[in-house]
Coordinates of C-alpha atoms in Angstrom, one line a residue:
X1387 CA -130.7 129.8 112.8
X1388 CA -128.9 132.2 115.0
X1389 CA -125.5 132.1 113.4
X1390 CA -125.0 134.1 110.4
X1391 CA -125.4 132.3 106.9
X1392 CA -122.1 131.6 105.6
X1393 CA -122.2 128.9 102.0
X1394 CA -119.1 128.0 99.6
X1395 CA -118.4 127.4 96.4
X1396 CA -115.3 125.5 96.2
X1397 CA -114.3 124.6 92.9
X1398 CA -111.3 122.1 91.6
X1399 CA -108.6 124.2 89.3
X1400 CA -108.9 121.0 87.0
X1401 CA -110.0 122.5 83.8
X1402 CA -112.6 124.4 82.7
X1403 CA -115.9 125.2 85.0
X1404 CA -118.8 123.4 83.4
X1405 CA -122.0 125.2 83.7
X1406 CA -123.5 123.0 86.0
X1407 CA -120.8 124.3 88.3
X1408 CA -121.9 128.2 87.9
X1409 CA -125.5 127.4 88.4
X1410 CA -124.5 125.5 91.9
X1411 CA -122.1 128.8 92.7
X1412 CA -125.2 130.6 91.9
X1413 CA -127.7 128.5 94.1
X1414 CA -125.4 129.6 96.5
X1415 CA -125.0 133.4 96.0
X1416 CA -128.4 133.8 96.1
X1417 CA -129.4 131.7 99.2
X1418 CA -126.3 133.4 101.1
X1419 CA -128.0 136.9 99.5
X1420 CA -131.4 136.1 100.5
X1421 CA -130.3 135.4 104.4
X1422 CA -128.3 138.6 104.4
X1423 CA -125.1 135.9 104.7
X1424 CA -122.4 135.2 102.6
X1425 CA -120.8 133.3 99.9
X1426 CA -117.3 132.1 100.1
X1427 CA -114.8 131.2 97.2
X1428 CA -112.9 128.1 98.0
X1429 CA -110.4 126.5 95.9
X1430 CA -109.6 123.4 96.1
X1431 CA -106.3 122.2 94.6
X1432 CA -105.3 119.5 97.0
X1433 CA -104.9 117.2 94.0
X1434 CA -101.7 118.1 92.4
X1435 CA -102.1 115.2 89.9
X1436 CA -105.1 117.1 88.0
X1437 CA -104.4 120.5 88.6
X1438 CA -104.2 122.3 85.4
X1439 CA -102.5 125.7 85.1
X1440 CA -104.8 128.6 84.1
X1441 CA -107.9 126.5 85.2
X1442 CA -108.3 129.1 88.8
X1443 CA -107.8 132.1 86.7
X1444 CA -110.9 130.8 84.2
X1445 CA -112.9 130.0 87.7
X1446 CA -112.7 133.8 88.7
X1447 CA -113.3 135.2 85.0
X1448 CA -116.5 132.9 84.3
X1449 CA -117.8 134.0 87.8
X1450 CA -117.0 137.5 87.7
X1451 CA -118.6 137.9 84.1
X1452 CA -121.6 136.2 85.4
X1453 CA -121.6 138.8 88.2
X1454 CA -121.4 136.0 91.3
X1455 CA -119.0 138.0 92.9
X1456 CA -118.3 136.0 96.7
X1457 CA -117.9 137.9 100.0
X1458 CA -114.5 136.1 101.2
X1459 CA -111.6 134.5 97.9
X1460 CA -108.4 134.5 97.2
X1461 CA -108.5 137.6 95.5
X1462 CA -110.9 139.8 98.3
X1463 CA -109.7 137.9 101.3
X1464 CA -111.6 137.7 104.9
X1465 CA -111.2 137.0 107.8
X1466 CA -110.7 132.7 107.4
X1467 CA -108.5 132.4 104.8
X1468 CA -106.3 131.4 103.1
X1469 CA -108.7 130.7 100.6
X1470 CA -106.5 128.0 98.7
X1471 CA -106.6 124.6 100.0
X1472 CA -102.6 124.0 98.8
X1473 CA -102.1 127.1 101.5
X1474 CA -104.0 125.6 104.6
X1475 CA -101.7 122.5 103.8
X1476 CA -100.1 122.6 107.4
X1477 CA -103.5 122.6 109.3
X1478 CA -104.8 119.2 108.1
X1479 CA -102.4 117.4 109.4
X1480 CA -103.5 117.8 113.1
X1481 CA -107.1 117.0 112.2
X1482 CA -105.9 113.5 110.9
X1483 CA -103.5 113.1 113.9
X1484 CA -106.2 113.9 116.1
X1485 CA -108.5 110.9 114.0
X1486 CA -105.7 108.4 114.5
X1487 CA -105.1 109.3 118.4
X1488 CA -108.8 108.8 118.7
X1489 CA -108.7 105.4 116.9
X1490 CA -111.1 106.9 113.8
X1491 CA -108.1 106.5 111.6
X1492 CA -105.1 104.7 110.7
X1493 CA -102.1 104.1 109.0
X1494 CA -102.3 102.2 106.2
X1495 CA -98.4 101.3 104.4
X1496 CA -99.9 98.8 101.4
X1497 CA -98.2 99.4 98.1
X1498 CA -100.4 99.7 94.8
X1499 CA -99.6 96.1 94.1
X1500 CA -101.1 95.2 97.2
X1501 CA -104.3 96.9 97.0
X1502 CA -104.3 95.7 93.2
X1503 CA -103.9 92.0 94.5
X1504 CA -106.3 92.5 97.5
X1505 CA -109.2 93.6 94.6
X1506 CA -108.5 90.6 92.3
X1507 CA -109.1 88.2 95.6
X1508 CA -112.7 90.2 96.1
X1509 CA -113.4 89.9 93.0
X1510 CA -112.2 86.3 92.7
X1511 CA -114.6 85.8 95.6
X1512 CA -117.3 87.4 93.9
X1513 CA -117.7 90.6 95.4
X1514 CA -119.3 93.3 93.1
X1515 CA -118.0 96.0 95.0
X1516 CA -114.0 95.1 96.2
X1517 CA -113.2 98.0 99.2
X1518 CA -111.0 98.6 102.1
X1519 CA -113.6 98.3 104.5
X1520 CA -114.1 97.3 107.9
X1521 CA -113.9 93.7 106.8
X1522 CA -110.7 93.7 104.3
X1523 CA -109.2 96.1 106.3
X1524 CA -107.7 93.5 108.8
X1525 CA -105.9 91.4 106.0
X1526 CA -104.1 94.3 105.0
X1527 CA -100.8 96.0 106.1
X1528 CA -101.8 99.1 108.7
X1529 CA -101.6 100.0 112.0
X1530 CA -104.6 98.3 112.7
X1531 CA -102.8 94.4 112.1
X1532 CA -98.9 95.7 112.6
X1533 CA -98.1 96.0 116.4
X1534 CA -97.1 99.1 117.7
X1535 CA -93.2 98.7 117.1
X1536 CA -93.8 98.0 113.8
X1537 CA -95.7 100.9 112.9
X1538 CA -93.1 103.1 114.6
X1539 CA -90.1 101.4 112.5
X1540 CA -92.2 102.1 109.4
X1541 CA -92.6 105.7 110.2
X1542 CA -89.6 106.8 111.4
X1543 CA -87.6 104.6 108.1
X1544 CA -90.0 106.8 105.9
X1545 CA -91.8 104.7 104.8
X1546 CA -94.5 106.1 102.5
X1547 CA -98.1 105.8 103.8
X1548 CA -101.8 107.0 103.9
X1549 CA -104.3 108.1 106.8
X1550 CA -107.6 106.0 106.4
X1551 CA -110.7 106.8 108.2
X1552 CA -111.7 104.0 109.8
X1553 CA -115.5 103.4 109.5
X1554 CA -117.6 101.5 111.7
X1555 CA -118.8 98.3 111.0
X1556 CA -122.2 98.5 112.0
X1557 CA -123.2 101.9 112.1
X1558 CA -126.6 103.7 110.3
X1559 CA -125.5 107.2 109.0
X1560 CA -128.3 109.0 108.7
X1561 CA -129.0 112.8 107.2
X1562 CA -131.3 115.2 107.0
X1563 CA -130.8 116.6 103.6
X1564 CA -132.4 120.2 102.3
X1565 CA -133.5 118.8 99.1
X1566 CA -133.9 115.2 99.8
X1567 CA -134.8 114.6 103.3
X1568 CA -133.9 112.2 105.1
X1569 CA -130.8 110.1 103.6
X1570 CA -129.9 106.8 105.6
X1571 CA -126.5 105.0 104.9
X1572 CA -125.4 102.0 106.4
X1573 CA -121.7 102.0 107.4
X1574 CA -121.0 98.6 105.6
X1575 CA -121.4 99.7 102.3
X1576 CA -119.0 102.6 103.4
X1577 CA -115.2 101.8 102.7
X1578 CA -112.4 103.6 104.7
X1579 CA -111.7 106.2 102.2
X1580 CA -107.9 107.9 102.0
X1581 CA -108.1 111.1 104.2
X1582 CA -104.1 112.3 104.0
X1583 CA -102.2 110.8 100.8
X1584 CA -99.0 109.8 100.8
X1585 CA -97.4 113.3 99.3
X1586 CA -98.6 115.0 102.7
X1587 CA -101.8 116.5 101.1
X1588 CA -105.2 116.2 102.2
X1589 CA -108.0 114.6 100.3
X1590 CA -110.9 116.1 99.6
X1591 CA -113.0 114.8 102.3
X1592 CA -110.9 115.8 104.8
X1593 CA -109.9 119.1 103.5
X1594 CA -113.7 120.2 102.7
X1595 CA -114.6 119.1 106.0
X1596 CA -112.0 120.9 107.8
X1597 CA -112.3 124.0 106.0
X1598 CA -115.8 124.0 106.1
X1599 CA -116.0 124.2 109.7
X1600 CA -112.8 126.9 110.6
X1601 CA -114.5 129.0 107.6
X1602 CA -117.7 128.8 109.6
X1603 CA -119.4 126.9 106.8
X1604 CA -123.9 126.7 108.3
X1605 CA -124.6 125.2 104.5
X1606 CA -123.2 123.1 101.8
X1607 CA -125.3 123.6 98.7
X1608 CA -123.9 121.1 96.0
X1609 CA -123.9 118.9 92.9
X1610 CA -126.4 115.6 93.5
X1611 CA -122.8 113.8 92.5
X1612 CA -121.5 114.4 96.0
X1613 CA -124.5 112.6 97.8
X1614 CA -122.4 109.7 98.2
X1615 CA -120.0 110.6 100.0
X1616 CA -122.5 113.3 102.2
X1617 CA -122.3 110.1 105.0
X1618 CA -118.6 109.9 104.7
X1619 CA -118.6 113.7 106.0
X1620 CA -121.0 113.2 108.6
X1621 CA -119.1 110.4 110.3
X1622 CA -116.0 112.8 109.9
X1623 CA -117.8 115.7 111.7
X1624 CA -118.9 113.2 114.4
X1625 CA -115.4 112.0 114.7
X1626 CA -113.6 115.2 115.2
X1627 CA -116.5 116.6 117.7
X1628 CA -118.3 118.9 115.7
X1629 CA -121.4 117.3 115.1
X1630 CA -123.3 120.2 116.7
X1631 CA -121.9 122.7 114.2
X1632 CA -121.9 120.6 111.0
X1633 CA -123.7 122.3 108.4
X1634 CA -127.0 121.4 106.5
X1635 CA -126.1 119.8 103.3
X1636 CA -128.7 120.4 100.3
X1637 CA -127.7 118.1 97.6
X1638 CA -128.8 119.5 93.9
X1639 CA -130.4 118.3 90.6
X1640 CA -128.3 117.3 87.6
X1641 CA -128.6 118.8 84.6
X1642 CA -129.4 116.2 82.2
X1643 CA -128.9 116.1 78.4
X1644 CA -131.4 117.8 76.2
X1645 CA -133.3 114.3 75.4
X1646 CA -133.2 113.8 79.0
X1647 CA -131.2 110.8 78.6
X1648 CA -127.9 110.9 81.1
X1649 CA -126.4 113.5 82.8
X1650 CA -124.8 116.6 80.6
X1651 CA -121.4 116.1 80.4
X1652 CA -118.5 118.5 79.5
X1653 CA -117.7 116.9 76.1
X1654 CA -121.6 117.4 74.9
X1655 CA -121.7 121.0 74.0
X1656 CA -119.5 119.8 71.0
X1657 CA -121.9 116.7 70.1
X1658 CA -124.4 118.9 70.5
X1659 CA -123.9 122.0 68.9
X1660 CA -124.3 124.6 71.9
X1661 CA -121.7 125.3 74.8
X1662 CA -121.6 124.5 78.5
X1663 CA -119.1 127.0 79.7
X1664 CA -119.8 129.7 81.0
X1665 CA -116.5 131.8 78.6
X1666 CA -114.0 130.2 75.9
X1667 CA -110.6 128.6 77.0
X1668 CA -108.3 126.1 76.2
X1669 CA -106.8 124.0 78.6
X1670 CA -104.5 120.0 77.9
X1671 CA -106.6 117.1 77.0
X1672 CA -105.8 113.7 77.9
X1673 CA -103.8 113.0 75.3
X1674 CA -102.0 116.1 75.9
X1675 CA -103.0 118.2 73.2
X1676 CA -104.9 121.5 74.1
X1677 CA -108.8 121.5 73.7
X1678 CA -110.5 124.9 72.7
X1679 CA -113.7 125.1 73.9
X1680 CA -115.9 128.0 73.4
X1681 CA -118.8 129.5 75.6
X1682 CA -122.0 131.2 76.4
X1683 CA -120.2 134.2 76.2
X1684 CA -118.4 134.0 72.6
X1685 CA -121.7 132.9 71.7
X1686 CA -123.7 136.2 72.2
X1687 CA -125.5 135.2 75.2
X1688 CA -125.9 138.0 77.8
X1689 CA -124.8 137.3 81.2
X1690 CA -128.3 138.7 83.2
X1691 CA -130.0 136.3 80.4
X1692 CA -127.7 133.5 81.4
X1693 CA -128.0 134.2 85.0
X1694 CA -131.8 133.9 84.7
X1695 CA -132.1 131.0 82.4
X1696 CA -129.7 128.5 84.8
X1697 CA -131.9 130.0 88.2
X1698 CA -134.6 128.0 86.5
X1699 CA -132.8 124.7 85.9
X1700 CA -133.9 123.1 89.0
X1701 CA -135.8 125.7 91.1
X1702 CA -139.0 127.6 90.2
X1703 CA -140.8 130.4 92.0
X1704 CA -144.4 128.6 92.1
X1705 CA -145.3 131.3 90.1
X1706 CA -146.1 132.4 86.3
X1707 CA -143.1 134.5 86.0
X1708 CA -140.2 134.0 84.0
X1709 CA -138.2 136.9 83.8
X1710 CA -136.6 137.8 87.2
X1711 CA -133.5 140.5 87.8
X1712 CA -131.0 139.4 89.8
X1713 CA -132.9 141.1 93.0
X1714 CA -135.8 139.1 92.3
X1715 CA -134.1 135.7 92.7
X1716 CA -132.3 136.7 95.3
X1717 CA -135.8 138.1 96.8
X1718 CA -138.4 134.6 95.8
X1719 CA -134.9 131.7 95.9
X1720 CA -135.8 129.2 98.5
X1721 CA -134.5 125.5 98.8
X1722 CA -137.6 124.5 99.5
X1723 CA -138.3 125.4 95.6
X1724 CA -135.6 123.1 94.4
X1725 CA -136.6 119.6 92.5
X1726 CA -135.4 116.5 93.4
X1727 CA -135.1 115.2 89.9
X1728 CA -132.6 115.9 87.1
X1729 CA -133.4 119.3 84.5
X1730 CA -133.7 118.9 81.0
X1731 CA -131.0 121.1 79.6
X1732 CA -133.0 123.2 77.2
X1733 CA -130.7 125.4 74.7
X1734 CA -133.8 126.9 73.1
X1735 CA -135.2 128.1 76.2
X1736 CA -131.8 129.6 77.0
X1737 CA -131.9 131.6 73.5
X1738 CA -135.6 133.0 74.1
X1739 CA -134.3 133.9 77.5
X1740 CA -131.7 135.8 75.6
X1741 CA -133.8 137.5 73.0
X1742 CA -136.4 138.5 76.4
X1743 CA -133.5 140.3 78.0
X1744 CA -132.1 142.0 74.3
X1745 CA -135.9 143.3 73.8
X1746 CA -135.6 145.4 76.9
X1747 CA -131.9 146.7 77.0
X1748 CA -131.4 150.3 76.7
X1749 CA -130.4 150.7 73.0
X1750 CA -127.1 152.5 74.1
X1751 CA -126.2 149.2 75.6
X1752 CA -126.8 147.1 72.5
X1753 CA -125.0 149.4 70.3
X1754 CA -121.7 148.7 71.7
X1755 CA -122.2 145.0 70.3
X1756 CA -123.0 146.5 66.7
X1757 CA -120.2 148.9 66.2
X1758 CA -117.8 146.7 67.5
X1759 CA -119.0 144.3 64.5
X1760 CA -118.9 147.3 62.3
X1761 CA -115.5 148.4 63.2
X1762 CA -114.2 144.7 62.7
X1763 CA -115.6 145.3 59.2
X1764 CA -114.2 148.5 58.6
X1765 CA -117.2 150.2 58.8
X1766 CA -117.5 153.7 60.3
X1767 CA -120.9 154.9 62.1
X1768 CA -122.3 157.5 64.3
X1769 CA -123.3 155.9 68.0
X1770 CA -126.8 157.6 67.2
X1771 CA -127.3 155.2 64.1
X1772 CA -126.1 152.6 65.9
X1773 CA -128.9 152.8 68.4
X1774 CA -131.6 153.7 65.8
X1775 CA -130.1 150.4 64.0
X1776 CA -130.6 148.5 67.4
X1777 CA -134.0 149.7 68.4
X1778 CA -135.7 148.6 64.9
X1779 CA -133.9 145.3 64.9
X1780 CA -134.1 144.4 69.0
X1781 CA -137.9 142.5 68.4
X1782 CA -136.2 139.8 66.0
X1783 CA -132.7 139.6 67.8
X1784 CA -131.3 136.4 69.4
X1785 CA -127.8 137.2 69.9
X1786 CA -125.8 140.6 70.0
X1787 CA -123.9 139.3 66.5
X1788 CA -127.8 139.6 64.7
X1789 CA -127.5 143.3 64.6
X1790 CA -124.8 143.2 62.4
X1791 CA -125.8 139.5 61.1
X1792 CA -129.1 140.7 59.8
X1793 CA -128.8 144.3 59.6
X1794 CA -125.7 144.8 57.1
X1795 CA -128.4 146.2 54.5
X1796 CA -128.5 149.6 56.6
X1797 CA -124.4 150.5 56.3
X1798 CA -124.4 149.2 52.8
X1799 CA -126.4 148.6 49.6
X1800 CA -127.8 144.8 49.2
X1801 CA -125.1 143.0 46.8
X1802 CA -127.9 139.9 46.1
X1803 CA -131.7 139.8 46.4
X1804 CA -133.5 137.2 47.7
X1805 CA -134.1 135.0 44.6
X1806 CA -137.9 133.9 45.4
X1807 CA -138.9 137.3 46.0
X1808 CA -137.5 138.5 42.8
X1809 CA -139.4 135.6 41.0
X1810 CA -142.8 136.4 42.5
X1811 CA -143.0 139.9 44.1
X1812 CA -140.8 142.0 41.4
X1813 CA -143.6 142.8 38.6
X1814 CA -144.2 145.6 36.5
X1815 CA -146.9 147.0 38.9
X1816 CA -144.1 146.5 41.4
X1817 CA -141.4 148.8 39.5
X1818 CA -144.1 151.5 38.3
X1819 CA -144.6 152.1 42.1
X1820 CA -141.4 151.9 43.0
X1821 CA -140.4 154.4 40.3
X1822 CA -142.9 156.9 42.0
X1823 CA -141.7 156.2 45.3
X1824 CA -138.4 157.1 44.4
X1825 CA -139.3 160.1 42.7
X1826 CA -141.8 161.3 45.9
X1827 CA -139.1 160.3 48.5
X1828 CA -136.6 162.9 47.3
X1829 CA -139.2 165.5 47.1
X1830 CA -139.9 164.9 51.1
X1831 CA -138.5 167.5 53.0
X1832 CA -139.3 165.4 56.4
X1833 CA -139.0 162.0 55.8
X1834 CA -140.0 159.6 58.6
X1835 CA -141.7 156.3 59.2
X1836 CA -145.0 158.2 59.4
X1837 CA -144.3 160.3 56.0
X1838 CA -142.8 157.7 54.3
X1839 CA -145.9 155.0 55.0
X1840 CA -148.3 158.2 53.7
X1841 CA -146.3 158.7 50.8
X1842 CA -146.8 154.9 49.6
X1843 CA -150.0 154.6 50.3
X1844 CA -151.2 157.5 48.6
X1845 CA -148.9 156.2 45.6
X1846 CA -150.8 152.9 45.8
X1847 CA -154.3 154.5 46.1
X1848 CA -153.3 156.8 42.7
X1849 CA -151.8 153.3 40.8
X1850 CA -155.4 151.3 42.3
X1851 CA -152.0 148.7 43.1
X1852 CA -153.2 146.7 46.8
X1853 CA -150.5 146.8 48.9
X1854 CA -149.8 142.9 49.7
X1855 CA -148.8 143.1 45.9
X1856 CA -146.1 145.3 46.2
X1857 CA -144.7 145.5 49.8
X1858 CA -142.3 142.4 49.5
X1859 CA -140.8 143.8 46.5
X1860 CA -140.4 147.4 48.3
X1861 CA -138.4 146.1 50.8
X1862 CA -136.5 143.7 48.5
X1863 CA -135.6 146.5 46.5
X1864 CA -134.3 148.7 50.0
X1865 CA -132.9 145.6 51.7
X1866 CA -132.2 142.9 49.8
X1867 CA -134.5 140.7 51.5
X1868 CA -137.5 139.4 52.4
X1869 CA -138.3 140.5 55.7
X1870 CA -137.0 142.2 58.8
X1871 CA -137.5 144.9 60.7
X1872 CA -140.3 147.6 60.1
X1873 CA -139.7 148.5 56.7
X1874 CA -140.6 152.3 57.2
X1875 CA -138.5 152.7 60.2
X1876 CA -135.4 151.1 58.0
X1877 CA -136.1 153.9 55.4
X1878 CA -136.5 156.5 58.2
X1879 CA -132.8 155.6 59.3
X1880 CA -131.7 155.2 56.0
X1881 CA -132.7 158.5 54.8
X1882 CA -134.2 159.9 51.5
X1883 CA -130.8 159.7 48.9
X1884 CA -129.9 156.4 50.5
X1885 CA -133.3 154.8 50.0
X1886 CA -133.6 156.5 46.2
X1887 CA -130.3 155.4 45.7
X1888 CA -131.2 152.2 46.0
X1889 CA -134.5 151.8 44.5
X1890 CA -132.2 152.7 41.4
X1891 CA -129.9 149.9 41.6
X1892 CA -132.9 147.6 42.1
X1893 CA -134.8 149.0 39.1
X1894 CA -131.2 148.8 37.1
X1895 CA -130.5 145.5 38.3
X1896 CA -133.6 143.0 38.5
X1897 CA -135.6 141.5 35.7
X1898 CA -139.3 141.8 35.9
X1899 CA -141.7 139.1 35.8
X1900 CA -143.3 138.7 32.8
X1901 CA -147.0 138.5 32.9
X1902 CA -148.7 135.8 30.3

């Protein structure tokens, strides 16, 4: 291609963006990336009926935080803007005057009870699908039946109306899609679809092929639900003369439920117990009331993480690897690597794709998430704890919260014990070498996780005590639990008062199993 690469992503202000919408703003970031072009942020409010106030705002914050950040918005600008649909308003209006001068569209004046009463006589008739089509369209009132007088009288009394395109009657639309192939249509089972309402606003198909050809548009990377109306746009870009400039459409995967079993919808991260959006918000339900959602961010998943786990849903390098920066999917993405078929939406993959990315972020980094949990506790600590905290507990972490989740026992001394432990592990052989662990820990002068294993095995070697008998009730008696993190690196952080400290409160505290 010898034009420069120029994609969209031209989300509704409608509510919240589900996260099928940020993986298809992401398909197109890195195709746009990979082709040194560039992404475009489009939004499309031309439907004044559903737009929902705060809903653009969310749009830029869940993109933003997912680090998708487009070349041309409303916020950067460029050099094809405006950016909003509602502010291009003026512009369509030519484009549809130009299909009706043409004879691709028409005027069409019939009131909601007559469209109503033309679908009960289809369906009367036994037509499964009742449209204003080629064939219904001559029964109807438009300036394809009314003479020419009439349609003048109508317009110039104000008399409300819409532009239909008006769709051949036998015409194959054909289309070579990215994904798909070829995609062949006939025009009969295409109706003549609203292209200018009656409030003066554009509908979508118009508006997105308009824009997408002044904003230069060479690709249209989008959801598998706009495949239907892919021939709609292909007769419109044949209509208005740009056939030779229309842009290849790749038409993507849906994310299906978990089970596999329909497509994931926005209302089944609450039936199921995980979110699909990308950040929390709260925007008016049907009903009226407001519906808080939350998202992958409020629940501890990391951006990069998120970013990599989503790449997957529907694409895959052909290769072994998993784990790719944001460079490598620009560097390996191809279309040509995109399914045809709908992607199991797989929560638990997401979370190990979390935990990969937590194993390998500079301690520093993680720390931030702990102390912010501390300070929300009231707890005070020194940014070097906090990262020695971190580095012991990063191999068993899931989410950012499970530093402070899991690790409470190294700010504060355990307030229960886990009960089975107690009742198998905490013995009198178990408390005797405890009691000389305390006593050796204070003597140290350099305790560390080297020391501190040495100075419990050479207990265990004097006491003849195997250490599978006493380990669980070593760490019970530090941590309250039983099991974590690498018990000697816990007591290297803790320190030698802190750990004898509470060896003391477990001795003082626990009964011992009697031995019959």
């Amino acid at each position: 291609m010898d034009r420069e690469v120029r994609v969209r992503f031209a989300p509704s202000p409608t509510g919240a963006l589900h996260i099928g919408g940020v993986r298809t703003a992401l398909y197109n970031y890195l195709f746009a990336k990979k082709l040194n072009g560039k992404m475009i942020l489009r939004i499309e409010d031309t439907d004044q009926n559903r737009f929902v106030p705060g809903a653009e705002e969310y749009i830029k914050e869940s993109l933003e935080w997912m680090g998708i950040i487009a070349d041309e918005s409303p916020y950067v600008g460029g050099e094809y803007g405006p950016y909003r649909q509602s502010e291009r308003k003026a512009m369509y209006a030519e484009y549809a005057q130009k299909l009706i001068d043409e004879g691709n569209a028409y005027y069409a004046f019939d009131t909601s009870e007559e469209l109503d009463a033309m679908r009960e006589r289809l369906k009367a008739a036994r037509v499964d699908t009742p449209q204003y089509n080629a064939i219904t369209r001559m029964q109807m009132k438009n300036s394809l039946t009314l003479s020419e007088e009439e349609v003048k009288e109508k317009l110039d009394a104000g008399e409300p109306y819409v532009i239909r395109l008006k769709v051949p009657r036998k015409e194959e639309v054909r289309l070579n899609d990215m994904v798909r192939g070829w995609v062949m249509v006939h025009s009969s089972a295409i109706d003549d679809k609203v292209l200018m309402k009656s409030d003066g606003m554009p509908t979508y198909h118009l508006a997105n092929v308009v824009d997408d050809h002044l904003m230069k548009i060479t690709h249209v990377i989008r959801g598998e639900e706009w495949l239907p109306s892919a021939p709609l746009h292909v007769l419109l870009y044949k209509f208005l003369g740009w056939e030779d400039t229309m842009p290849q459409f790749a038409h993507l995967p849906l994310l299906l439920k978990p089970d596999g079993n329909g497509k994931l919808s926005k209302r089944d991260g609450d039936k199921l117990g995980f979110p699909v959006f990308p950040i929390q918000g709260a925007f008016p339900g049907k009903d009226g009331e407001t519906e808080t959602f939350h998202g992958f961010r409020e629940d501890g998943y990391l951006p990069d993480a998120l970013l990599n786990f989503l790449a997957f849903l529907g694409w895959n390098p052909g290769t072994e690897q998993e784990i790719f920066s944001l460079q490598e999917l620009i560097d390996a993405f191809t279309v040509e690597r995109i399914g045809k078929s709908g992607t199991k939406f797989d929560i638990e993959k997401a979370k190990w794709y979390n935990q990969q990315y937590i194993k390998v972020k500079p301690a520093a980094e993680l720390s931030t998430y702990l102390i912010k949990d501390l300070e929300a506790n009231g707890i005070e600590v020194d940014r070097q704890k906090a990262e020695r905290v971190c580095e012991a507990m990063r191999e068993r972490v899931v989410f950012p919260s499970d530093f402070w989740k899991d690790g409470k026992f190294f700010f504060s001394m355990p307030d229960s014990y886990d009960e089975t432990v107690v009742r198998k592990k905490w013995t009198e052989d178990a408390v005797s070498v405890l009691e000389a662990y305390k006593e050796a820990v204070l003597r140290s002068d350099k305790l560390n996780s080297e020391t501190a294993k040495g100075i419990l095995n050479n207990i265990l070697d004097e006491k003849g005590v195997k250490i599978g008998q006493v380990m669980q009730a070593v760490r019970l008696a530090i941590t309250g639990k039983g099991g974590g993190p690498d018990l000697m690196e816990i007591i290297e952080i803790l320190g030698n008062e802190e750990v004898a400290d509470r060896i003391t409160r477990a001795i003082n505290t626990l009964p011992v199993k009697q031995v019959n």
